[in-house]
Amino acid sequence: MTYQSRRGVRAQLLASVAISGLAFGSAGAFAQDQDSDEDEFSFEEIMVTAQKRPQTLQATPIAVSVTDASTIERARVLDINDLQSVVPSLRVWTLQTSSNTNFAIRGFGNGANNAGIEPSVGVFIDGVYRSRSAAQISDLPRLERIEVLRGPQSTLFGKNASAGVISIVSAAPSYETEGSITASYGNYDARTLKAYFTTGLSDTFAVSFSGGVNKRDGYIDTLESNVPALNDRNRWNIRGQALWEPTEDVRFRLIADYNEIDELCCGVTNIINGPTAGAIQFLGGAVLDDSDPFAFVSPITEIPINTVEDGGISLQADIDFEGFSLTSISAYRSNDSFNDTEADYTGLSILDAAKNRANINTYTQEIRLTSTGENTIDWMVGGYYFKEDILQVSGLEYGADLRAYFDTLLAFGGSPGILGTLEALSGNAPGSFFSGDTETVESFTQDNEAYSLFATVDVHVTDRLTLTGGLNYTNDKKTVTGSTVNGDILSSIDLFTVNNGLIPAAFFGAGFQGATGLAPTPANIAFIEGVAPGTSAAIQAGVTSSIQSLQALQFQPQFLAFPNSVEGGKTADNKLTWTARIAYEMNDNINVYFSAATGYKATSWNLSRDSRPFAADIGALRSAGLTQNNQSTGTRFANPELATVYEFGMKARFSQGAINVALFDQTIKDFQSNIFLGTGFVLGNAGKQSTKGVEIDATWVPSESFEFRFAGTFMDPIYDSFVDAPGGDLTGAKPSGIPSTSLSLAATYFFELGDGIQSYIRSDWAYESEVQVVDNIPGVNRKVSTFNASMGFDFTNGVSFSVWGRNIFNDQYFLSAFPGVIQSGTFNGYVNPPRMWGASLGYKF
C-alpha cells in the first residue's frame, strides 16, 4: 500500500469531491468527457488534512477554505498577507514593524505588538506551529495548498487555536526530476527570483531545494534626504527537504528552512492633527497635512530598522500498521528579531528610538494514532508538547527636542518654566529632565511549557450519517520575569501626594512668594489671608493645575520588577475542550452538518514597559514596601480565552457548480484585548465578544473556458460585555475592525493560443463594508474595494509569462490607527499599499 492510497476515505465519497474543491479553492483543473451524451466535467480531486486525516474537501464537515497552488500563482499570493484577497473571512494587517502582523478569522484575532501575546489564530506550516508573527510572514515556499479553518480548533490543534487555524502545506519532494525558476519585475523597482529543484536519488529517497529573493523600493517617501523611502521589501529564504520511504508503510520527511528580512518599516500617516501639532511646528518640526492621509509621505528623521532571522528543522514520520497509522512531527525553531523605530512619527526629535530585540526558541512534538481503512468507527488519539523560551529587551531613547517640546506645551498651557522650577525644587541640575541621552531599558523572559492530549471518534451510523465527538485537555504553564532600568528622572518624583508631599509644598511656597513677595511662613500666609481672603486657595489651585500638567509628562513611570514577594510571575492553566458534530449526506451531491465546539487559549503576559500590578495586589505591595513613586495599577497578564461556536453547514455540488454555506454563532469569553493609548499598550480581557453570521462559497463553471467564484462573509459582531475597556465601557458596542460584509469575487477565462499555448485571464475583487478601525478612535473608519487582475501564458517548451496588477484602481483605506505617541488629540494610522504591477518570466522542466 502506497502513501497516496492510504487516504482512509470511503469510496462512496470520492465521486463527490471534484466541484467542492472549486467551491473553496478555485482549482480550475477540469476536462470534458467526449464520450458522454452531455457535458460532464471532471474536476481535480482536492484532499485536505483539516481534521488531521486526509479527506476530500467535500467530505470534511467543517468550515474550511482551501487555496491551491494554481490559484496562489495566478492571484499573485506571495505571502500570508496576500491570502486575504481570496479568503474573505481572513484579515491580515501589519503594524509598526515588518515582523508585527495580526491575523483575524471571523473578526477574532490578536497577537501582535507583544511577544507575550500568542495569536488566537494558529499558524501551522507543514504541521509545525509558528507561535509568533515574526516567524510566519516570510515568502511562501512552493506550496501544495493553504487551508484556512474557521472557528475554534483546539481538539485538533494542540496550541492556541481559539479563533481558527491557517494551515500551510508545502509540496513534498518528487522522485521525478523537475524544477522551475521564475523572475519578475514590477513598479517600485520590485524584483523577485524564485527557484525550485527536486529529484529522486534512489527508488526510496528524494530531495528538493527551493529559495527566493524578494526586493522592492519603498512607496512612502520621506522629507529627510538621508532617510530612504519606507515600506520596502528586502527578504530572502532557502528551504531543503528530504523524503525517505524505505518501505510501503514507512515514510520520513525532513524539512529545514531559513529566511531573513531586513526592511524599512512601517510608514505612518496623520489622520487627525491634535493641538500638539502647533507646538511641533513652532519648534520647526514637520507635521503631515491631515487633509490627505494617503499622500504616502513620512516626516521621520531617523532610519527605521527591522530585521528578522528565522529558521528551523522538522522531522515527520508516518508509519502504517494494520488498521491504524502513527504520525510523529518533531520540530525546533529559532527566531531573532530586532526593530528600531522613531516612535513619534514627526519631523521633531521627540523620541529618537523605540527598540525591541526578541529571541524566541521553540520545540514542539506531536504524536498521533489514526485509524485507517473503511470502519464503522474511525478514531484518532494523540498528544502535543510545546516548550518555548523568550528573551526580550526593549526600550526608549528620548530625543534632543523632547525637553523643548514639553516646555512649549506647558507654556501654551499657562505654566511656562515649570520644568525648570521643579528641577530646582527637587535638587536636580538644570536641563536634567528629558535630556537627549535619557533611555529606558526593559528586560523580560518567559518560559512556557504546555502539553495537550486529544482524541476524536467518528461513528458512521449508516453510510450517510456520521456522529463525531472530540476532546482536548490542555495544560499550560508560564514563568515570567520583568525588570527595567529607567533613566527618566521626572518619573521618579512623587507629584501625586498633592496635599502632603514635599514637592507640592515647595511649589506652593514658590507660588506664594512669587505672588506676594513674602516668604511662605505660617505668619505671612495668615497675614495675606487676613488682607486678601482666598489668596492661598487661588495659589493652591494654580499649583495643583501645574502639578497635573507635570503628571501628564510622567509617561514612563518607574517599573516594579517581578517576580517579587507578592507577585510570583507564574501562571498555570488547564482546560478540557470538546467538539460534537452530526454530519449527514442527504444524497450524493448534498452534505449537511451541525456542530458545536469550544476552543481555548492560555494566559498571555504583558511583556512590555506598560505591565503594571493588578489593583488587587497593590495593598500587599505597599505593605511589603515594594511600590514605586507614582505607582499605578493595570495588568500583568490577560486571563485565558474560551471560545464557543455553534455551526450549521451545507456543502452541495451540481453538474456545473457548487455552493457551500455555513451559519455560525461564535463567542469568545475573556478575549485578550491589547489596545494602544498613546504611551503604551493596555492588555486586558474583554468580558465577552460574539458574532453571528453566514459564510457562502459558490463556484460556477459553465464551460471549460470559464470559472466564476463568489465568497462572502456576513457578520453581526458585538461586545456583549467590555466594562473595563480602555477609554470607557464598550458593552453593547460593535467591535472595531470587523466588517459586517466581506466579499470576494473572482473570474478566470482559460483559452489556447497558437500551437498549444495554455493561457488565462484572471480578475478578482475584494470588498469590506465600512467599519471603525480601532476601538478607541471613534470616527476613523475604513472601507475596502480592491481589484486585482493577472494574465498568463504557458508555452509547450516549459516557458511561462505573466503580467499582473494588485489594487489596480488605487483603493485607499486604513490598515489600523492609534493615538499619537505623546501627542494628545493626534491620531496616526497605517495605510494600505498603492497600485502594484509587474511581469514574470518562468521556466519549468
mmCIF file of N, CA, C and O in Angstrom, residues 84 88 90-95 271 294 734-742 766-774 777-786 811-817 830-833:
data_model
loop_
_atom_site.group_PDB
_atom_site.id
_atom_site.type_symbol
_atom_site.label_atom_id
_atom_site.label_comp_id
_atom_site.label_asym_id
_atom_site.label_seq_id
_atom_site.Cartn_x
_atom_site.Cartn_y
_atom_site.Cartn_z
ATOM 1 N N GLN A 84 -5.593 37.126 2.096
ATOM 2 C CA GLN A 84 -6.904 37.661 2.434
ATOM 3 C C GLN A 84 -7.680 38.116 1.207
ATOM 4 O O GLN A 84 -8.899 38.275 1.258
ATOM 5 N N PRO A 88 -12.326 35.734 2.211
ATOM 6 C CA PRO A 88 -12.931 36.931 2.802
ATOM 7 C C PRO A 88 -13.072 36.887 4.320
ATOM 8 O O PRO A 88 -13.167 37.945 4.945
ATOM 9 N N LEU A 90 -10.808 35.970 6.318
ATOM 10 C CA LEU A 90 -9.474 36.174 6.878
ATOM 11 C C LEU A 90 -9.060 37.622 6.687
ATOM 12 O O LEU A 90 -9.209 38.188 5.604
ATOM 13 N N ARG A 91 -8.525 38.231 7.764
ATOM 14 C CA ARG A 91 -7.961 39.571 7.661
ATOM 15 C C ARG A 91 -6.551 39.558 8.215
ATOM 16 O O ARG A 91 -6.289 38.967 9.273
ATOM 17 N N VAL A 92 -5.622 40.181 7.481
ATOM 18 C CA VAL A 92 -4.214 40.237 7.869
ATOM 19 C C VAL A 92 -3.769 41.691 7.789
ATOM 20 O O VAL A 92 -4.047 42.380 6.809
ATOM 21 N N TRP A 93 -3.083 42.184 8.813
ATOM 22 C CA TRP A 93 -2.576 43.547 8.758
ATOM 23 C C TRP A 93 -1.269 43.647 9.539
ATOM 24 O O TRP A 93 -1.050 42.963 10.529
ATOM 25 N N THR A 94 -0.353 44.505 9.021
ATOM 26 C CA THR A 94 0.976 44.693 9.595
ATOM 27 C C THR A 94 1.047 46.047 10.278
ATOM 28 O O THR A 94 0.582 47.061 9.741
ATOM 29 N N LEU A 95 1.664 46.089 11.470
ATOM 30 C CA LEU A 95 1.749 47.299 12.272
ATOM 31 C C LEU A 95 3.185 47.537 12.713
ATOM 32 O O LEU A 95 3.879 46.611 13.125
ATOM 33 N N ILE A 271 -3.841 61.052 10.562
ATOM 34 C CA ILE A 271 -5.266 61.059 10.247
ATOM 35 C C ILE A 271 -5.923 62.322 10.803
ATOM 36 O O ILE A 271 -6.717 62.973 10.125
ATOM 37 N N PHE A 294 -3.429 59.903 2.666
ATOM 38 C CA PHE A 294 -2.921 58.913 1.720
ATOM 39 C C PHE A 294 -1.890 59.532 0.773
ATOM 40 O O PHE A 294 -1.783 59.139 -0.388
ATOM 41 N N LYS A 734 -20.188 47.734 18.782
ATOM 42 C CA LYS A 734 -19.648 46.853 17.745
ATOM 43 C C LYS A 734 -18.126 46.879 17.811
ATOM 44 O O LYS A 734 -17.524 47.957 17.799
ATOM 45 N N PRO A 735 -17.475 45.731 17.884
ATOM 46 C CA PRO A 735 -16.005 45.716 17.897
ATOM 47 C C PRO A 735 -15.441 46.332 16.624
ATOM 48 O O PRO A 735 -16.006 46.199 15.537
ATOM 49 N N SER A 736 -14.332 46.989 16.769
ATOM 50 C CA SER A 736 -13.713 47.629 15.612
ATOM 51 C C SER A 736 -13.072 46.589 14.699
ATOM 52 O O SER A 736 -12.786 45.457 15.100
ATOM 53 N N GLY A 737 -12.867 47.004 13.464
ATOM 54 C CA GLY A 737 -12.114 46.192 12.521
ATOM 55 C C GLY A 737 -12.826 44.974 11.979
ATOM 56 O O GLY A 737 -12.220 44.179 11.255
ATOM 57 N N ILE A 738 -14.104 44.776 12.315
ATOM 58 C CA ILE A 738 -14.843 43.603 11.850
ATOM 59 C C ILE A 738 -15.963 44.069 10.940
ATOM 60 O O ILE A 738 -17.010 44.519 11.411
ATOM 61 N N PRO A 739 -15.796 43.997 9.628
ATOM 62 C CA PRO A 739 -16.847 44.469 8.727
ATOM 63 C C PRO A 739 -18.064 43.561 8.765
ATOM 64 O O PRO A 739 -17.959 42.351 8.944
ATOM 65 N N SER A 740 -19.222 44.153 8.581
ATOM 66 C CA SER A 740 -20.451 43.356 8.529
ATOM 67 C C SER A 740 -20.506 42.505 7.268
ATOM 68 O O SER A 740 -21.077 41.414 7.270
ATOM 69 N N THR A 741 -19.912 43.013 6.191
ATOM 70 C CA THR A 741 -19.933 42.296 4.921
ATOM 71 C C THR A 741 -18.539 42.237 4.338
ATOM 72 O O THR A 741 -17.864 43.272 4.203
ATOM 73 N N SER A 742 -18.088 41.038 4.010
ATOM 74 C CA SER A 742 -16.823 40.835 3.302
ATOM 75 C C SER A 742 -17.107 39.969 2.086
ATOM 76 O O SER A 742 -17.725 38.902 2.212
ATOM 77 N N ALA A 766 -12.100 42.318 -4.005
ATOM 78 C CA ALA A 766 -12.302 42.140 -2.569
ATOM 79 C C ALA A 766 -13.009 43.366 -2.009
ATOM 80 O O ALA A 766 -12.620 44.510 -2.296
ATOM 81 N N TYR A 767 -14.024 43.120 -1.172
ATOM 82 C CA TYR A 767 -14.829 44.211 -0.627
ATOM 83 C C TYR A 767 -15.049 43.982 0.862
ATOM 84 O O TYR A 767 -15.299 42.853 1.310
ATOM 85 N N GLU A 768 -14.938 45.060 1.642
ATOM 86 C CA GLU A 768 -15.301 45.053 3.057
ATOM 87 C C GLU A 768 -16.135 46.293 3.325
ATOM 88 O O GLU A 768 -15.748 47.409 2.943
ATOM 89 N N SER A 769 -17.267 46.116 3.979
ATOM 90 C CA SER A 769 -18.118 47.261 4.303
ATOM 91 C C SER A 769 -17.438 48.162 5.329
ATOM 92 O O SER A 769 -16.480 47.764 6.007
ATOM 93 N N GLU A 770 -17.954 49.378 5.460
ATOM 94 C CA GLU A 770 -17.319 50.371 6.326
ATOM 95 C C GLU A 770 -17.394 49.947 7.787
ATOM 96 O O GLU A 770 -18.412 49.455 8.267
ATOM 97 N N VAL A 771 -16.286 50.167 8.494
ATOM 98 C CA VAL A 771 -16.211 49.783 9.897
ATOM 99 C C VAL A 771 -15.194 50.683 10.591
ATOM 100 O O VAL A 771 -14.263 51.202 9.965
ATOM 101 N N GLN A 772 -15.397 50.930 11.887
ATOM 102 C CA GLN A 772 -14.435 51.697 12.670
ATOM 103 C C GLN A 772 -13.133 50.926 12.759
ATOM 104 O O GLN A 772 -13.126 49.708 12.921
ATOM 105 N N VAL A 773 -12.003 51.622 12.654
ATOM 106 C CA VAL A 773 -10.716 50.952 12.537
ATOM 107 C C VAL A 773 -10.267 50.353 13.870
ATOM 108 O O VAL A 773 -9.894 49.185 13.940
ATOM 109 N N VAL A 774 -10.260 51.161 14.952
ATOM 110 C CA VAL A 774 -9.875 50.666 16.273
ATOM 111 C C VAL A 774 -10.884 51.168 17.306
ATOM 112 O O VAL A 774 -11.567 52.179 17.095
ATOM 113 N N ILE A 777 -10.742 55.030 18.819
ATOM 114 C CA ILE A 777 -10.714 56.225 17.960
ATOM 115 C C ILE A 777 -12.012 56.279 17.162
ATOM 116 O O ILE A 777 -12.079 55.831 16.004
ATOM 117 N N PRO A 778 -13.073 56.786 17.747
ATOM 118 C CA PRO A 778 -14.349 56.881 17.008
ATOM 119 C C PRO A 778 -14.231 57.841 15.835
ATOM 120 O O PRO A 778 -13.521 58.843 15.892
ATOM 121 N N GLY A 779 -14.936 57.498 14.767
ATOM 122 C CA GLY A 779 -14.957 58.357 13.588
ATOM 123 C C GLY A 779 -13.887 58.065 12.559
ATOM 124 O O GLY A 779 -13.941 58.594 11.445
ATOM 125 N N VAL A 780 -12.906 57.252 12.901
ATOM 126 C CA VAL A 780 -11.877 56.854 11.937
ATOM 127 C C VAL A 780 -12.256 55.481 11.403
ATOM 128 O O VAL A 780 -12.155 54.480 12.124
ATOM 129 N N ASN A 781 -12.708 55.445 10.158
ATOM 130 C CA ASN A 781 -13.271 54.227 9.581
ATOM 131 C C ASN A 781 -12.464 53.759 8.378
ATOM 132 O O ASN A 781 -11.617 54.493 7.855
ATOM 133 N N ARG A 782 -12.783 52.561 7.925
ATOM 134 C CA ARG A 782 -12.174 52.014 6.717
ATOM 135 C C ARG A 782 -13.231 51.296 5.897
ATOM 136 O O ARG A 782 -14.202 50.751 6.432
ATOM 137 N N LYS A 783 -13.040 51.313 4.582
ATOM 138 C CA LYS A 783 -13.894 50.583 3.662
ATOM 139 C C LYS A 783 -13.017 50.106 2.524
ATOM 140 O O LYS A 783 -12.222 50.871 1.983
ATOM 141 N N VAL A 784 -13.154 48.848 2.148
ATOM 142 C CA VAL A 784 -12.248 48.226 1.185
ATOM 143 C C VAL A 784 -13.006 47.877 -0.087
ATOM 144 O O VAL A 784 -14.110 47.313 -0.032
ATOM 145 N N SER A 785 -12.408 48.205 -1.233
ATOM 146 C CA SER A 785 -12.920 47.796 -2.535
ATOM 147 C C SER A 785 -11.729 47.704 -3.487
ATOM 148 O O SER A 785 -11.375 48.677 -4.150
ATOM 149 N N THR A 786 -11.102 46.541 -3.515
ATOM 150 C CA THR A 786 -9.823 46.369 -4.199
ATOM 151 C C THR A 786 -9.958 45.400 -5.362
ATOM 152 O O THR A 786 -10.519 44.311 -5.206
ATOM 153 N N ASP A 811 -7.367 51.704 -4.633
ATOM 154 C CA ASP A 811 -8.256 51.805 -3.478
ATOM 155 C C ASP A 811 -7.439 52.220 -2.256
ATOM 156 O O ASP A 811 -6.300 51.779 -2.076
ATOM 157 N N GLN A 812 -7.998 53.071 -1.404
ATOM 158 C CA GLN A 812 -7.280 53.591 -0.244
ATOM 159 C C GLN A 812 -8.076 53.356 1.026
ATOM 160 O O GLN A 812 -9.262 53.694 1.095
ATOM 161 N N TYR A 813 -7.413 52.795 2.033
ATOM 162 C CA TYR A 813 -8.065 52.564 3.313
ATOM 163 C C TYR A 813 -6.994 52.400 4.393
ATOM 164 O O TYR A 813 -5.803 52.204 4.100
ATOM 165 N N PHE A 814 -7.418 52.498 5.640
ATOM 166 C CA PHE A 814 -6.504 52.359 6.769
ATOM 167 C C PHE A 814 -6.404 50.893 7.181
ATOM 168 O O PHE A 814 -7.415 50.194 7.278
ATOM 169 N N LEU A 815 -5.182 50.446 7.420
ATOM 170 C CA LEU A 815 -4.980 49.114 7.978
ATOM 171 C C LEU A 815 -5.240 49.131 9.480
ATOM 172 O O LEU A 815 -5.816 48.203 10.039
ATOM 173 N N SER A 816 -4.788 50.189 10.134
ATOM 174 C CA SER A 816 -5.025 50.354 11.566
ATOM 175 C C SER A 816 -4.779 51.817 11.911
ATOM 176 O O SER A 816 -4.345 52.614 11.070
ATOM 177 N N ALA A 817 -5.060 52.177 13.160
ATOM 178 C CA ALA A 817 -4.860 53.546 13.631
ATOM 179 C C ALA A 817 -4.511 53.504 15.109
ATOM 180 O O ALA A 817 -4.766 52.508 15.804
ATOM 181 N N TYR A 830 -1.859 53.504 9.705
ATOM 182 C CA TYR A 830 -1.149 52.786 8.650
ATOM 183 C C TYR A 830 -2.093 52.628 7.461
ATOM 184 O O TYR A 830 -3.265 52.280 7.634
ATOM 185 N N VAL A 831 -1.590 52.904 6.256
ATOM 186 C CA VAL A 831 -2.423 52.838 5.063
ATOM 187 C C VAL A 831 -2.050 51.623 4.223
ATOM 188 O O VAL A 831 -0.949 51.081 4.328
ATOM 189 N N ASN A 832 -2.981 51.201 3.388
ATOM 190 C CA ASN A 832 -2.745 50.045 2.532
ATOM 191 C C ASN A 832 -1.794 50.399 1.401
ATOM 192 O O ASN A 832 -1.610 51.579 1.056
ATOM 193 N N PRO A 833 -1.152 49.413 0.783
ATOM 194 C CA PRO A 833 -0.224 49.697 -0.320
ATOM 195 C C PRO A 833 -0.953 50.270 -1.528
ATOM 196 O O PRO A 833 -2.125 49.980 -1.777
#
